[in-house]
């Protein structure tokens, strides 16, 4: 496994692979867990070469958010990626990606302003900017994202389509702990009591999915159901619970089985966590 910190060195290495080999790319912010590793495993299965980037992207954090305290553990990440026989790791410093005077940002209109975009107004602009930069740097055949961040995957797919990027964007299933909590690097912030409260979201979503399977189609009834379930946990504050279409993220009154995203974000103490389920393909 080779690790590169500069774009020039990474590009020089990747030039060796370009002739007829497929290249899979997994962008991450590090502090890796099985959710990230499932993307790496999929890339390994489907491609000749797998590149993983580790970069905590300042552009996607708001001024009052956790950029400084975001967990970082390079050696542990390196060890996990070595075990999976990843070919190349890109581990740039902030200055390498955003040198002095950096001025260009990418914005996907509308899709970035709803759900998480409402409470994190500059977040998706930061995400699309860094992902486009990384896709330009790595030039992968295929790039892998998790459905845990369903809105992010939808926005990146839209960016790739609108900007005619020559890459296949894959949205992979959510990986959970055995009790249902969606894996997240931010779970490390939770005290044992908070972790128990954090389960409220996945539990409520699971029950809501069962309600839909049993025939409930009224979006506001599902929203209320989820809100009520979560309100049983006093440590939790709801940021949002929404039922939207999967393709356009438009609010909808009626749940369809092939085009619905049920998504939520909660605060447990100082930690903001998200989860969702989808009906249909991203
Ligand atoms: P992050 O390091 O949080 O930026 O995540 C990097 C990639 O891993 C993103 O595409 C995430 O959607 C994905 N990811 C994070 N957590 C999970 C999870 N629990 N299951 C599946 N994918 C995930």
PDB file of C-alpha atoms and ligand atoms in Angstrom:
ATOM      1  CA  UNK A   1       0.000   0.000   0.000  1.00  0.00           C
ATOM      2  CA  UNK A   2       1.426   3.366  -1.028  1.00  0.00           C
ATOM      3  CA  UNK A   3       0.541   6.586   0.760  1.00  0.00           C
ATOM      4  CA  UNK A   4       0.845   9.973  -0.934  1.00  0.00           C
ATOM      5  CA  UNK A   5       0.425  13.410   0.560  1.00  0.00           C
ATOM      6  CA  UNK A   6       0.791  15.501  -2.596  1.00  0.00           C
ATOM      7  CA  UNK A   7      -1.329  15.644  -5.743  1.00  0.00           C
ATOM      8  CA  UNK A   8       1.744  15.485  -8.013  1.00  0.00           C
ATOM      9  CA  UNK A   9       3.083  12.303  -6.402  1.00  0.00           C
ATOM     10  CA  UNK A  10      -0.347  10.670  -6.421  1.00  0.00           C
ATOM     11  CA  UNK A  11      -0.887  11.497 -10.097  1.00  0.00           C
ATOM     12  CA  UNK A  12       2.542  10.169 -11.030  1.00  0.00           C
ATOM     13  CA  UNK A  13       1.724   6.872  -9.305  1.00  0.00           C
ATOM     14  CA  UNK A  14      -1.774   6.630 -10.843  1.00  0.00           C
ATOM     15  CA  UNK A  15      -0.408   7.198 -14.369  1.00  0.00           C
ATOM     16  CA  UNK A  16       1.165   3.729 -14.061  1.00  0.00           C
ATOM     17  CA  UNK A  17      -2.267   2.130 -13.719  1.00  0.00           C
ATOM     18  CA  UNK A  18      -4.221   4.025 -16.318  1.00  0.00           C
ATOM     19  CA  UNK A  19      -3.787   1.734 -19.341  1.00  0.00           C
ATOM     20  CA  UNK A  20      -6.947  -0.369 -19.427  1.00  0.00           C
ATOM     21  CA  UNK A  21      -7.215  -0.963 -15.670  1.00  0.00           C
ATOM     22  CA  UNK A  22     -10.317   0.040 -13.731  1.00  0.00           C
ATOM     23  CA  UNK A  23      -9.799   2.312 -10.770  1.00  0.00           C
ATOM     24  CA  UNK A  24     -12.168   2.427  -7.793  1.00  0.00           C
ATOM     25  CA  UNK A  25     -12.123   5.430  -5.461  1.00  0.00           C
ATOM     26  CA  UNK A  26     -13.443   5.793  -1.909  1.00  0.00           C
ATOM     27  CA  UNK A  27     -13.321   9.344  -0.495  1.00  0.00           C
ATOM     28  CA  UNK A  28     -13.463   9.506   3.322  1.00  0.00           C
ATOM     29  CA  UNK A  29     -12.713  11.816   6.229  1.00  0.00           C
ATOM     30  CA  UNK A  30     -10.915   9.006   8.061  1.00  0.00           C
ATOM     31  CA  UNK A  31     -11.462   7.567  11.525  1.00  0.00           C
ATOM     32  CA  UNK A  32     -12.549   4.547   9.565  1.00  0.00           C
ATOM     33  CA  UNK A  33     -15.245   2.062  10.563  1.00  0.00           C
ATOM     34  CA  UNK A  34     -16.947  -0.851   8.845  1.00  0.00           C
ATOM     35  CA  UNK A  35     -19.206   1.574   6.907  1.00  0.00           C
ATOM     36  CA  UNK A  36     -16.151   3.011   5.146  1.00  0.00           C
ATOM     37  CA  UNK A  37     -14.561  -0.409   4.834  1.00  0.00           C
ATOM     38  CA  UNK A  38     -17.661  -1.842   3.122  1.00  0.00           C
ATOM     39  CA  UNK A  39     -17.122   0.748   0.371  1.00  0.00           C
ATOM     40  CA  UNK A  40     -13.466  -0.246   0.117  1.00  0.00           C
ATOM     41  CA  UNK A  41     -14.413  -3.938  -0.097  1.00  0.00           C
ATOM     42  CA  UNK A  42     -16.887  -3.186  -2.899  1.00  0.00           C
ATOM     43  CA  UNK A  43     -14.272  -1.203  -4.775  1.00  0.00           C
ATOM     44  CA  UNK A  44     -11.745  -4.033  -4.354  1.00  0.00           C
ATOM     45  CA  UNK A  45     -14.303  -6.487  -5.771  1.00  0.00           C
ATOM     46  CA  UNK A  46     -15.155  -4.379  -8.787  1.00  0.00           C
ATOM     47  CA  UNK A  47     -11.863  -2.778  -9.776  1.00  0.00           C
ATOM     48  CA  UNK A  48      -8.228  -3.562 -10.566  1.00  0.00           C
ATOM     49  CA  UNK A  49      -6.945  -0.749  -8.373  1.00  0.00           C
ATOM     50  CA  UNK A  50      -8.471   0.888  -5.281  1.00  0.00           C
ATOM     51  CA  UNK A  51      -7.624   4.388  -4.059  1.00  0.00           C
ATOM     52  CA  UNK A  52      -8.858   5.703  -0.697  1.00  0.00           C
ATOM     53  CA  UNK A  53      -8.582   9.353   0.319  1.00  0.00           C
ATOM     54  CA  UNK A  54      -8.521  10.557   3.903  1.00  0.00           C
ATOM     55  CA  UNK A  55      -9.196  14.257   4.196  1.00  0.00           C
ATOM     56  CA  UNK A  56     -11.169  16.117   6.838  1.00  0.00           C
ATOM     57  CA  UNK A  57     -12.559  18.777   4.539  1.00  0.00           C
ATOM     58  CA  UNK A  58     -12.813  22.182   6.258  1.00  0.00           C
ATOM     59  CA  UNK A  59     -15.088  23.523   3.501  1.00  0.00           C
ATOM     60  CA  UNK A  60     -17.953  21.261   4.569  1.00  0.00           C
ATOM     61  CA  UNK A  61     -17.931  22.325   8.233  1.00  0.00           C
ATOM     62  CA  UNK A  62     -19.754  25.447   9.414  1.00  0.00           C
ATOM     63  CA  UNK A  63     -17.903  27.927  11.676  1.00  0.00           C
ATOM     64  CA  UNK A  64     -19.557  26.546  14.846  1.00  0.00           C
ATOM     65  CA  UNK A  65     -19.146  22.888  13.848  1.00  0.00           C
ATOM     66  CA  UNK A  66     -16.678  20.189  14.875  1.00  0.00           C
ATOM     67  CA  UNK A  67     -13.866  20.546  12.302  1.00  0.00           C
ATOM     68  CA  UNK A  68     -11.170  20.939  14.985  1.00  0.00           C
ATOM     69  CA  UNK A  69     -12.436  18.148  17.215  1.00  0.00           C
ATOM     70  CA  UNK A  70     -13.378  15.727  14.401  1.00  0.00           C
ATOM     71  CA  UNK A  71     -11.691  12.417  15.305  1.00  0.00           C
ATOM     72  CA  UNK A  72      -8.437  11.713  13.477  1.00  0.00           C
ATOM     73  CA  UNK A  73      -6.308   8.605  13.860  1.00  0.00           C
ATOM     74  CA  UNK A  74      -4.008   8.159  10.876  1.00  0.00           C
ATOM     75  CA  UNK A  75      -2.123   5.096  12.092  1.00  0.00           C
ATOM     76  CA  UNK A  76      -5.242   3.110  12.881  1.00  0.00           C
ATOM     77  CA  UNK A  77      -6.777   4.032   9.515  1.00  0.00           C
ATOM     78  CA  UNK A  78      -3.566   3.037   7.743  1.00  0.00           C
ATOM     79  CA  UNK A  79      -3.566  -0.332   9.501  1.00  0.00           C
ATOM     80  CA  UNK A  80      -7.210  -1.036   8.536  1.00  0.00           C
ATOM     81  CA  UNK A  81      -6.607  -0.114   4.906  1.00  0.00           C
ATOM     82  CA  UNK A  82      -3.443  -2.223   4.766  1.00  0.00           C
ATOM     83  CA  UNK A  83      -5.425  -5.230   6.003  1.00  0.00           C
ATOM     84  CA  UNK A  84      -7.801  -4.789   3.055  1.00  0.00           C
ATOM     85  CA  UNK A  85      -4.832  -4.530   0.676  1.00  0.00           C
ATOM     86  CA  UNK A  86      -5.806  -1.096  -0.596  1.00  0.00           C
ATOM     87  CA  UNK A  87      -3.391  -0.055  -3.344  1.00  0.00           C
ATOM     88  CA  UNK A  88      -3.112   3.675  -2.810  1.00  0.00           C
ATOM     89  CA  UNK A  89      -4.030   6.096  -0.016  1.00  0.00           C
ATOM     90  CA  UNK A  90      -4.221   9.845  -0.608  1.00  0.00           C
ATOM     91  CA  UNK A  91      -3.706  11.729   2.635  1.00  0.00           C
ATOM     92  CA  UNK A  92      -3.350  15.422   1.783  1.00  0.00           C
ATOM     93  CA  UNK A  93      -2.930  18.387   4.114  1.00  0.00           C
ATOM     94  CA  UNK A  94      -5.527  21.159   3.952  1.00  0.00           C
ATOM     95  CA  UNK A  95      -3.054  23.437   2.105  1.00  0.00           C
ATOM     96  CA  UNK A  96      -2.609  20.842  -0.635  1.00  0.00           C
ATOM     97  CA  UNK A  97      -6.330  20.922  -1.437  1.00  0.00           C
ATOM     98  CA  UNK A  98      -7.007  24.578  -0.642  1.00  0.00           C
ATOM     99  CA  UNK A  99      -3.792  26.515  -1.274  1.00  0.00           C
ATOM    100  CA  UNK A 100      -3.644  30.201  -0.414  1.00  0.00           C
ATOM    101  CA  UNK A 101      -6.009  32.184  -2.615  1.00  0.00           C
ATOM    102  CA  UNK A 102      -8.263  29.210  -3.403  1.00  0.00           C
ATOM    103  CA  UNK A 103     -11.499  30.610  -4.888  1.00  0.00           C
ATOM    104  CA  UNK A 104     -13.579  28.050  -6.798  1.00  0.00           C
ATOM    105  CA  UNK A 105     -16.637  26.301  -5.357  1.00  0.00           C
ATOM    106  CA  UNK A 106     -19.218  23.961  -6.866  1.00  0.00           C
ATOM    107  CA  UNK A 107     -22.860  24.166  -5.899  1.00  0.00           C
ATOM    108  CA  UNK A 108     -25.731  21.872  -6.837  1.00  0.00           C
ATOM    109  CA  UNK A 109     -28.802  24.100  -6.623  1.00  0.00           C
ATOM    110  CA  UNK A 110     -31.937  23.143  -4.712  1.00  0.00           C
ATOM    111  CA  UNK A 111     -30.872  19.636  -3.629  1.00  0.00           C
ATOM    112  CA  UNK A 112     -28.288  21.170  -1.315  1.00  0.00           C
ATOM    113  CA  UNK A 113     -30.736  23.528   0.390  1.00  0.00           C
ATOM    114  CA  UNK A 114     -33.134  21.009   1.936  1.00  0.00           C
ATOM    115  CA  UNK A 115     -32.854  18.404   4.753  1.00  0.00           C
ATOM    116  CA  UNK A 116     -29.281  18.656   6.148  1.00  0.00           C
ATOM    117  CA  UNK A 117     -28.661  21.690   3.916  1.00  0.00           C
ATOM    118  CA  UNK A 118     -31.177  23.707   5.933  1.00  0.00           C
ATOM    119  CA  UNK A 119     -29.319  23.342   9.204  1.00  0.00           C
ATOM    120  CA  UNK A 120     -25.879  23.234   7.533  1.00  0.00           C
ATOM    121  CA  UNK A 121     -26.204  25.924   4.817  1.00  0.00           C
ATOM    122  CA  UNK A 122     -22.645  25.682   3.393  1.00  0.00           C
ATOM    123  CA  UNK A 123     -22.152  21.960   3.953  1.00  0.00           C
ATOM    124  CA  UNK A 124     -23.001  20.514   0.540  1.00  0.00           C
ATOM    125  CA  UNK A 125     -21.137  23.269  -1.310  1.00  0.00           C
ATOM    126  CA  UNK A 126     -18.065  22.098   0.606  1.00  0.00           C
ATOM    127  CA  UNK A 127     -18.806  18.451  -0.129  1.00  0.00           C
ATOM    128  CA  UNK A 128     -19.348  18.876  -3.878  1.00  0.00           C
ATOM    129  CA  UNK A 129     -16.292  21.099  -4.169  1.00  0.00           C
ATOM    130  CA  UNK A 130     -13.961  18.619  -2.509  1.00  0.00           C
ATOM    131  CA  UNK A 131     -15.489  15.591  -4.247  1.00  0.00           C
ATOM    132  CA  UNK A 132     -15.148  17.204  -7.680  1.00  0.00           C
ATOM    133  CA  UNK A 133     -11.538  18.128  -6.883  1.00  0.00           C
ATOM    134  CA  UNK A 134     -10.779  14.586  -5.709  1.00  0.00           C
ATOM    135  CA  UNK A 135     -12.478  13.062  -8.766  1.00  0.00           C
ATOM    136  CA  UNK A 136     -10.362  15.342 -10.982  1.00  0.00           C
ATOM    137  CA  UNK A 137      -7.203  14.384  -9.116  1.00  0.00           C
ATOM    138  CA  UNK A 138      -7.830  10.609  -9.079  1.00  0.00           C
ATOM    139  CA  UNK A 139      -9.853  10.154 -12.329  1.00  0.00           C
ATOM    140  CA  UNK A 140     -11.507   6.951 -11.122  1.00  0.00           C
ATOM    141  CA  UNK A 141     -13.698   4.607 -13.175  1.00  0.00           C
ATOM    142  CA  UNK A 142     -16.063   4.288 -10.253  1.00  0.00           C
ATOM    143  CA  UNK A 143     -16.473   6.173  -6.946  1.00  0.00           C
ATOM    144  CA  UNK A 144     -18.206   4.716  -3.882  1.00  0.00           C
ATOM    145  CA  UNK A 145     -20.435   6.558  -1.395  1.00  0.00           C
ATOM    146  CA  UNK A 146     -22.641   5.381   1.482  1.00  0.00           C
ATOM    147  CA  UNK A 147     -26.413   5.684   1.622  1.00  0.00           C
ATOM    148  CA  UNK A 148     -25.997   6.677   5.273  1.00  0.00           C
ATOM    149  CA  UNK A 149     -25.447  10.117   3.708  1.00  0.00           C
ATOM    150  CA  UNK A 150     -28.259   9.621   1.182  1.00  0.00           C
ATOM    151  CA  UNK A 151     -28.630  13.317   0.375  1.00  0.00           C
ATOM    152  CA  UNK A 152     -24.884  13.548  -0.256  1.00  0.00           C
ATOM    153  CA  UNK A 153     -24.970  10.558  -2.639  1.00  0.00           C
ATOM    154  CA  UNK A 154     -27.945  12.049  -4.500  1.00  0.00           C
ATOM    155  CA  UNK A 155     -26.220  15.424  -4.829  1.00  0.00           C
ATOM    156  CA  UNK A 156     -22.970  13.884  -6.039  1.00  0.00           C
ATOM    157  CA  UNK A 157     -24.825  11.807  -8.633  1.00  0.00           C
ATOM    158  CA  UNK A 158     -26.541  14.971  -9.831  1.00  0.00           C
ATOM    159  CA  UNK A 159     -23.242  16.855 -10.010  1.00  0.00           C
ATOM    160  CA  UNK A 160     -21.656  14.013 -12.003  1.00  0.00           C
ATOM    161  CA  UNK A 161     -24.566  14.034 -14.432  1.00  0.00           C
ATOM    162  CA  UNK A 162     -24.805  17.813 -14.789  1.00  0.00           C
ATOM    163  CA  UNK A 163     -21.046  18.247 -15.265  1.00  0.00           C
ATOM    164  CA  UNK A 164     -20.695  15.186 -17.544  1.00  0.00           C
ATOM    165  CA  UNK A 165     -18.134  13.573 -15.273  1.00  0.00           C
ATOM    166  CA  UNK A 166     -16.745  10.334 -16.700  1.00  0.00           C
ATOM    167  CA  UNK A 167     -17.255   8.315 -13.522  1.00  0.00           C
ATOM    168  CA  UNK A 168     -19.854   5.878 -12.188  1.00  0.00           C
ATOM    169  CA  UNK A 169     -21.166   6.931  -8.769  1.00  0.00           C
ATOM    170  CA  UNK A 170     -22.241   3.979  -6.600  1.00  0.00           C
ATOM    171  CA  UNK A 171     -24.418   4.408  -3.490  1.00  0.00           C
ATOM    172  CA  UNK A 172     -23.868   1.506  -1.087  1.00  0.00           C
ATOM    173  CA  UNK A 173     -26.054   0.239   1.828  1.00  0.00           C
ATOM    174  CA  UNK A 174     -25.876   1.622   5.371  1.00  0.00           C
ATOM    175  CA  UNK A 175     -23.721  -0.436   7.737  1.00  0.00           C
ATOM    176  CA  UNK A 176     -25.062  -0.603  11.302  1.00  0.00           C
ATOM    177  CA  UNK A 177     -23.984  -1.844  14.699  1.00  0.00           C
ATOM    178  CA  UNK A 178     -25.850  -5.005  15.755  1.00  0.00           C
ATOM    179  CA  UNK A 179     -28.361  -2.896  17.740  1.00  0.00           C
ATOM    180  CA  UNK A 180     -29.194  -0.835  14.647  1.00  0.00           C
ATOM    181  CA  UNK A 181     -27.171   2.342  15.220  1.00  0.00           C
ATOM    182  CA  UNK A 182     -25.776   3.534  11.878  1.00  0.00           C
ATOM    183  CA  UNK A 183     -21.979   3.531  12.068  1.00  0.00           C
ATOM    184  CA  UNK A 184     -20.526   7.032  12.115  1.00  0.00           C
ATOM    185  CA  UNK A 185     -17.146   8.454  13.043  1.00  0.00           C
ATOM    186  CA  UNK A 186     -19.091  10.855  15.276  1.00  0.00           C
ATOM    187  CA  UNK A 187     -20.471   7.978  17.422  1.00  0.00           C
ATOM    188  CA  UNK A 188     -17.191   8.212  19.348  1.00  0.00           C
ATOM    189  CA  UNK A 189     -18.452  11.484  20.872  1.00  0.00           C
ATOM    190  CA  UNK A 190     -21.363   9.688  22.619  1.00  0.00           C
ATOM    191  CA  UNK A 191     -21.398   8.777  26.324  1.00  0.00           C
ATOM    192  CA  UNK A 192     -23.059   5.409  27.107  1.00  0.00           C
ATOM    193  CA  UNK A 193     -26.340   7.206  27.985  1.00  0.00           C
ATOM    194  CA  UNK A 194     -26.164   9.285  24.812  1.00  0.00           C
ATOM    195  CA  UNK A 195     -25.456   6.216  22.700  1.00  0.00           C
ATOM    196  CA  UNK A 196     -28.611   4.586  24.057  1.00  0.00           C
ATOM    197  CA  UNK A 197     -30.571   7.761  23.241  1.00  0.00           C
ATOM    198  CA  UNK A 198     -28.997   7.882  19.774  1.00  0.00           C
ATOM    199  CA  UNK A 199     -30.692   4.569  19.011  1.00  0.00           C
ATOM    200  CA  UNK A 200     -34.019   6.433  19.042  1.00  0.00           C
ATOM    201  CA  UNK A 201     -33.579   7.480  15.399  1.00  0.00           C
ATOM    202  CA  UNK A 202     -32.752   4.078  13.905  1.00  0.00           C
ATOM    203  CA  UNK A 203     -35.441   2.434  16.042  1.00  0.00           C
ATOM    204  CA  UNK A 204     -38.091   4.964  14.981  1.00  0.00           C
ATOM    205  CA  UNK A 205     -37.097   4.649  11.309  1.00  0.00           C
ATOM    206  CA  UNK A 206     -37.242   0.869  11.507  1.00  0.00           C
ATOM    207  CA  UNK A 207     -40.723   0.967  13.013  1.00  0.00           C
ATOM    208  CA  UNK A 208     -41.817   3.513  10.393  1.00  0.00           C
ATOM    209  CA  UNK A 209     -40.576   1.225   7.630  1.00  0.00           C
ATOM    210  CA  UNK A 210     -42.694  -1.568   9.066  1.00  0.00           C
ATOM    211  CA  UNK A 211     -45.722   0.760   9.085  1.00  0.00           C
ATOM    212  CA  UNK A 212     -45.128   1.455   5.384  1.00  0.00           C
ATOM    213  CA  UNK A 213     -44.704  -2.250   4.646  1.00  0.00           C
ATOM    214  CA  UNK A 214     -48.074  -2.756   6.323  1.00  0.00           C
ATOM    215  CA  UNK A 215     -49.704  -0.226   3.993  1.00  0.00           C
ATOM    216  CA  UNK A 216     -49.336   3.267   5.503  1.00  0.00           C
ATOM    217  CA  UNK A 217     -48.741   5.774   2.674  1.00  0.00           C
ATOM    218  CA  UNK A 218     -49.462   9.134   4.348  1.00  0.00           C
ATOM    219  CA  UNK A 219     -46.168  11.033   4.604  1.00  0.00           C
ATOM    220  CA  UNK A 220     -47.254  13.341   7.435  1.00  0.00           C
ATOM    221  CA  UNK A 221     -48.539  10.390   9.456  1.00  0.00           C
ATOM    222  CA  UNK A 222     -45.130   8.714   9.075  1.00  0.00           C
ATOM    223  CA  UNK A 223     -43.355  11.925  10.053  1.00  0.00           C
ATOM    224  CA  UNK A 224     -45.494  12.298  13.157  1.00  0.00           C
ATOM    225  CA  UNK A 225     -45.024   8.642  14.012  1.00  0.00           C
ATOM    226  CA  UNK A 226     -41.225   9.009  13.897  1.00  0.00           C
ATOM    227  CA  UNK A 227     -41.284  12.279  15.876  1.00  0.00           C
ATOM    228  CA  UNK A 228     -43.443  10.670  18.544  1.00  0.00           C
ATOM    229  CA  UNK A 229     -41.163   7.640  18.831  1.00  0.00           C
ATOM    230  CA  UNK A 230     -38.093   9.862  19.205  1.00  0.00           C
ATOM    231  CA  UNK A 231     -39.796  12.120  21.762  1.00  0.00           C
ATOM    232  CA  UNK A 232     -39.776   9.146  24.160  1.00  0.00           C
ATOM    233  CA  UNK A 233     -36.038   9.838  24.586  1.00  0.00           C
ATOM    234  CA  UNK A 234     -35.519  13.010  26.666  1.00  0.00           C
ATOM    235  CA  UNK A 235     -31.814  13.362  25.760  1.00  0.00           C
ATOM    236  CA  UNK A 236     -32.688  13.808  22.074  1.00  0.00           C
ATOM    237  CA  UNK A 237     -33.642  16.945  20.151  1.00  0.00           C
ATOM    238  CA  UNK A 238     -34.935  16.536  16.617  1.00  0.00           C
ATOM    239  CA  UNK A 239     -33.229  18.647  13.938  1.00  0.00           C
ATOM    240  CA  UNK A 240     -35.560  17.378  11.210  1.00  0.00           C
ATOM    241  CA  UNK A 241     -37.604  14.391  10.114  1.00  0.00           C
ATOM    242  CA  UNK A 242     -38.650  14.543   6.463  1.00  0.00           C
ATOM    243  CA  UNK A 243     -40.329  12.401   3.848  1.00  0.00           C
ATOM    244  CA  UNK A 244     -39.206  13.447   0.352  1.00  0.00           C
ATOM    245  CA  UNK A 245     -38.907  12.051  -3.144  1.00  0.00           C
ATOM    246  CA  UNK A 246     -35.642  10.228  -3.737  1.00  0.00           C
ATOM    247  CA  UNK A 247     -34.917  11.788  -7.119  1.00  0.00           C
ATOM    248  CA  UNK A 248     -35.658  15.471  -6.446  1.00  0.00           C
ATOM    249  CA  UNK A 249     -35.811  15.657  -2.624  1.00  0.00           C
ATOM    250  CA  UNK A 250     -39.223  17.315  -2.953  1.00  0.00           C
ATOM    251  CA  UNK A 251     -41.623  17.118  -0.030  1.00  0.00           C
ATOM    252  CA  UNK A 252     -44.356  14.621  -0.758  1.00  0.00           C
ATOM    253  CA  UNK A 253     -47.727  13.794   0.757  1.00  0.00           C
ATOM    254  CA  UNK A 254     -47.844  10.226  -0.459  1.00  0.00           C
ATOM    255  CA  UNK A 255     -45.178   7.599   0.021  1.00  0.00           C
ATOM    256  CA  UNK A 256     -44.314   5.612  -3.097  1.00  0.00           C
ATOM    257  CA  UNK A 257     -42.395   2.356  -2.881  1.00  0.00           C
ATOM    258  CA  UNK A 258     -39.927   3.308  -5.630  1.00  0.00           C
ATOM    259  CA  UNK A 259     -39.132   6.980  -5.005  1.00  0.00           C
ATOM    260  CA  UNK A 260     -39.101   7.896  -1.313  1.00  0.00           C
ATOM    261  CA  UNK A 261     -36.441   8.974   1.153  1.00  0.00           C
ATOM    262  CA  UNK A 262     -37.360   9.055   4.847  1.00  0.00           C
ATOM    263  CA  UNK A 263     -34.538  10.919   6.551  1.00  0.00           C
ATOM    264  CA  UNK A 264     -33.820  12.390   9.945  1.00  0.00           C
ATOM    265  CA  UNK A 265     -31.207  14.256  11.925  1.00  0.00           C
ATOM    266  CA  UNK A 266     -31.090  14.465  15.709  1.00  0.00           C
ATOM    267  CA  UNK A 267     -28.985  16.138  18.338  1.00  0.00           C
ATOM    268  CA  UNK A 268     -27.860  13.982  21.235  1.00  0.00           C
ATOM    269  CA  UNK A 269     -26.087  16.424  23.525  1.00  0.00           C
ATOM    270  CA  UNK A 270     -23.526  18.171  21.307  1.00  0.00           C
ATOM    271  CA  UNK A 271     -23.524  15.420  18.692  1.00  0.00           C
ATOM    272  CA  UNK A 272     -25.568  15.632  15.507  1.00  0.00           C
ATOM    273  CA  UNK A 273     -26.433  12.259  13.969  1.00  0.00           C
ATOM    274  CA  UNK A 274     -28.283  11.325  10.775  1.00  0.00           C
ATOM    275  CA  UNK A 275     -30.019   8.218   9.485  1.00  0.00           C
ATOM    276  CA  UNK A 276     -32.541   7.297   6.808  1.00  0.00           C
ATOM    277  CA  UNK A 277     -34.165   4.612   4.756  1.00  0.00           C
ATOM    278  CA  UNK A 278     -34.867   4.685   1.075  1.00  0.00           C
ATOM    279  CA  UNK A 279     -37.598   3.113  -1.030  1.00  0.00           C
ATOM    280  CA  UNK A 280     -36.162   2.895  -4.536  1.00  0.00           C
ATOM    281  CA  UNK A 281     -32.685   3.258  -5.983  1.00  0.00           C
ATOM    282  CA  UNK A 282     -30.422   6.286  -5.565  1.00  0.00           C
TER     283      UNK A 282
HETATM  284  P1  LIG B   1     -17.152  10.236   5.925  1.00  0.00           P
HETATM  285  O1  LIG B   1     -15.814   9.787   6.356  1.00  0.00           O
HETATM  286  O2  LIG B   1     -18.134  10.397   7.036  1.00  0.00           O
HETATM  287  O3  LIG B   1     -17.096  11.427   4.996  1.00  0.00           O
HETATM  288  O4  LIG B   1     -17.752   9.052   5.043  1.00  0.00           O
HETATM  289  C1  LIG B   1     -17.092   8.596   3.903  1.00  0.00           C
HETATM  290  C2  LIG B   1     -18.027   7.719   3.116  1.00  0.00           C
HETATM  291  O5  LIG B   1     -18.429   6.618   3.915  1.00  0.00           O
HETATM  292  C3  LIG B   1     -19.306   8.455   2.694  1.00  0.00           C
HETATM  293  O6  LIG B   1     -19.656   8.082   1.380  1.00  0.00           O
HETATM  294  C4  LIG B   1     -20.312   7.957   3.703  1.00  0.00           C
HETATM  295  O7  LIG B   1     -21.633   7.982   3.227  1.00  0.00           O
HETATM  296  C5  LIG B   1     -19.838   6.537   3.909  1.00  0.00           C
HETATM  297  N1  LIG B   1     -20.330   6.010   5.198  1.00  0.00           N
HETATM  298  C6  LIG B   1     -20.204   6.582   6.414  1.00  0.00           C
HETATM  299  N2  LIG B   1     -20.849   5.852   7.353  1.00  0.00           N
HETATM  300  C7  LIG B   1     -21.414   4.810   6.698  1.00  0.00           C
HETATM  301  C8  LIG B   1     -22.216   3.693   7.104  1.00  0.00           C
HETATM  302  N3  LIG B   1     -22.579   3.512   8.363  1.00  0.00           N
HETATM  303  N4  LIG B   1     -22.599   2.823   6.154  1.00  0.00           N
HETATM  304  C9  LIG B   1     -22.259   2.989   4.866  1.00  0.00           C
HETATM  305  N5  LIG B   1     -21.488   4.014   4.415  1.00  0.00           N
HETATM  306  C10 LIG B   1     -21.081   4.915   5.312  1.00  0.00           C
END
